[in-house]
């Protein structure tokens, strides 16, 4: 029974979590978040999660910290969305639909996403899609449902149906010519 007597009640635990943070502690958290933002891009929702964790769930303090970071341009959703779009398109060969959905999940508004997607080089993205489909096709050539699986693969990468279908038809036409 001795252990139970020493435990905090839920009320005391709640009170200890919502204690006022000192201005020094808040400043320290702000400096830490700024340092993280200098190293890489963050969107508002990601940095808010980090701020909430750092201030022990005090949403008003976290919101103030995020507002300060946005005001001082350490955090910018357009800059984040543009960098994210370029990276996922060029390094991961994601199509615009998959990038759009990932950014929507991050809480970025549609107009910002549309602006960021214009930064993607469409010709290079089409070439990456074609290479990805050609690579996948090598493993599906003997499969009777290979064409449908290849289309599904292209769609899962976030490319539009018309673009995927045209690439698949071109791959099949090239193979039949060989």
PDB file of C-alpha atoms in Angstrom, residues 35-105:
ATOM      1  CA  UNK A  35      17.417  25.768 -34.773  1.00  0.00           C
ATOM      2  CA  UNK A  36      15.412  22.819 -36.116  1.00  0.00           C
ATOM      3  CA  UNK A  37      13.794  25.023 -38.779  1.00  0.00           C
ATOM      4  CA  UNK A  38      17.199  26.249 -39.944  1.00  0.00           C
ATOM      5  CA  UNK A  39      18.304  22.668 -40.622  1.00  0.00           C
ATOM      6  CA  UNK A  40      15.310  21.672 -42.762  1.00  0.00           C
ATOM      7  CA  UNK A  41      11.877  22.792 -43.898  1.00  0.00           C
ATOM      8  CA  UNK A  42       8.838  22.173 -41.709  1.00  0.00           C
ATOM      9  CA  UNK A  43       5.178  22.866 -42.334  1.00  0.00           C
ATOM     10  CA  UNK A  44       2.998  24.548 -39.718  1.00  0.00           C
ATOM     11  CA  UNK A  45       1.367  21.293 -38.595  1.00  0.00           C
ATOM     12  CA  UNK A  46       4.688  19.487 -38.084  1.00  0.00           C
ATOM     13  CA  UNK A  47       6.247  22.334 -36.120  1.00  0.00           C
ATOM     14  CA  UNK A  48       3.061  22.690 -34.041  1.00  0.00           C
ATOM     15  CA  UNK A  49       3.367  19.024 -33.005  1.00  0.00           C
ATOM     16  CA  UNK A  50       6.970  19.637 -31.979  1.00  0.00           C
ATOM     17  CA  UNK A  51       5.995  22.782 -30.076  1.00  0.00           C
ATOM     18  CA  UNK A  52       3.147  20.993 -28.271  1.00  0.00           C
ATOM     19  CA  UNK A  53       5.488  18.252 -27.161  1.00  0.00           C
ATOM     20  CA  UNK A  54       8.100  20.758 -25.989  1.00  0.00           C
ATOM     21  CA  UNK A  55       5.596  22.776 -23.934  1.00  0.00           C
ATOM     22  CA  UNK A  56       3.932  19.709 -22.456  1.00  0.00           C
ATOM     23  CA  UNK A  57       0.677  20.004 -24.370  1.00  0.00           C
ATOM     24  CA  UNK A  58      -0.122  23.632 -23.635  1.00  0.00           C
ATOM     25  CA  UNK A  59      -1.797  24.527 -26.912  1.00  0.00           C
ATOM     26  CA  UNK A  60      -1.983  28.282 -26.353  1.00  0.00           C
ATOM     27  CA  UNK A  61       1.774  28.480 -25.750  1.00  0.00           C
ATOM     28  CA  UNK A  62       2.451  26.186 -28.713  1.00  0.00           C
ATOM     29  CA  UNK A  63       0.257  28.366 -30.941  1.00  0.00           C
ATOM     30  CA  UNK A  64       2.167  31.484 -29.866  1.00  0.00           C
ATOM     31  CA  UNK A  65       5.461  29.772 -30.656  1.00  0.00           C
ATOM     32  CA  UNK A  66       4.242  28.684 -34.089  1.00  0.00           C
ATOM     33  CA  UNK A  67       2.934  32.188 -34.832  1.00  0.00           C
ATOM     34  CA  UNK A  68       6.351  33.620 -33.933  1.00  0.00           C
ATOM     35  CA  UNK A  69       8.099  31.115 -36.217  1.00  0.00           C
ATOM     36  CA  UNK A  70       5.743  31.928 -39.102  1.00  0.00           C
ATOM     37  CA  UNK A  71       6.071  35.673 -38.508  1.00  0.00           C
ATOM     38  CA  UNK A  72       9.880  35.393 -38.523  1.00  0.00           C
ATOM     39  CA  UNK A  73       9.674  33.185 -41.668  1.00  0.00           C
ATOM     40  CA  UNK A  74      11.287  30.148 -40.063  1.00  0.00           C
ATOM     41  CA  UNK A  75       8.169  28.230 -41.140  1.00  0.00           C
ATOM     42  CA  UNK A  76       6.409  28.764 -44.461  1.00  0.00           C
ATOM     43  CA  UNK A  77       3.894  26.284 -45.864  1.00  0.00           C
ATOM     44  CA  UNK A  78       4.508  27.324 -49.483  1.00  0.00           C
ATOM     45  CA  UNK A  79       8.263  26.921 -49.133  1.00  0.00           C
ATOM     46  CA  UNK A  80       7.731  23.535 -47.441  1.00  0.00           C
ATOM     47  CA  UNK A  81       5.210  22.351 -50.062  1.00  0.00           C
ATOM     48  CA  UNK A  82       7.497  23.395 -52.913  1.00  0.00           C
ATOM     49  CA  UNK A  83      10.515  21.596 -51.435  1.00  0.00           C
ATOM     50  CA  UNK A  84       8.383  18.525 -50.617  1.00  0.00           C
ATOM     51  CA  UNK A  85       6.964  18.437 -54.168  1.00  0.00           C
ATOM     52  CA  UNK A  86      10.360  18.723 -55.819  1.00  0.00           C
ATOM     53  CA  UNK A  87      11.900  16.090 -53.548  1.00  0.00           C
ATOM     54  CA  UNK A  88       9.119  13.525 -53.865  1.00  0.00           C
ATOM     55  CA  UNK A  89       8.860  14.033 -57.604  1.00  0.00           C
ATOM     56  CA  UNK A  90      12.553  13.792 -58.370  1.00  0.00           C
ATOM     57  CA  UNK A  91      13.850  11.377 -55.732  1.00  0.00           C
ATOM     58  CA  UNK A  92      10.860   9.130 -55.057  1.00  0.00           C
ATOM     59  CA  UNK A  93       9.216   9.356 -58.506  1.00  0.00           C
ATOM     60  CA  UNK A  94       5.870  10.328 -56.994  1.00  0.00           C
ATOM     61  CA  UNK A  95       3.194  11.719 -59.256  1.00  0.00           C
ATOM     62  CA  UNK A  96       1.168  14.851 -58.596  1.00  0.00           C
ATOM     63  CA  UNK A  97      -1.820  13.038 -57.050  1.00  0.00           C
ATOM     64  CA  UNK A  98       0.277  11.288 -54.418  1.00  0.00           C
ATOM     65  CA  UNK A  99       2.144  14.509 -53.597  1.00  0.00           C
ATOM     66  CA  UNK A 100      -1.143  16.441 -53.349  1.00  0.00           C
ATOM     67  CA  UNK A 101      -2.646  13.864 -50.986  1.00  0.00           C
ATOM     68  CA  UNK A 102       0.444  13.807 -48.767  1.00  0.00           C
ATOM     69  CA  UNK A 103       0.427  17.598 -48.488  1.00  0.00           C
ATOM     70  CA  UNK A 104      -3.307  17.640 -47.733  1.00  0.00           C
ATOM     71  CA  UNK A 105      -2.643  15.218 -44.882  1.00  0.00           C
TER      72      UNK A 105
END
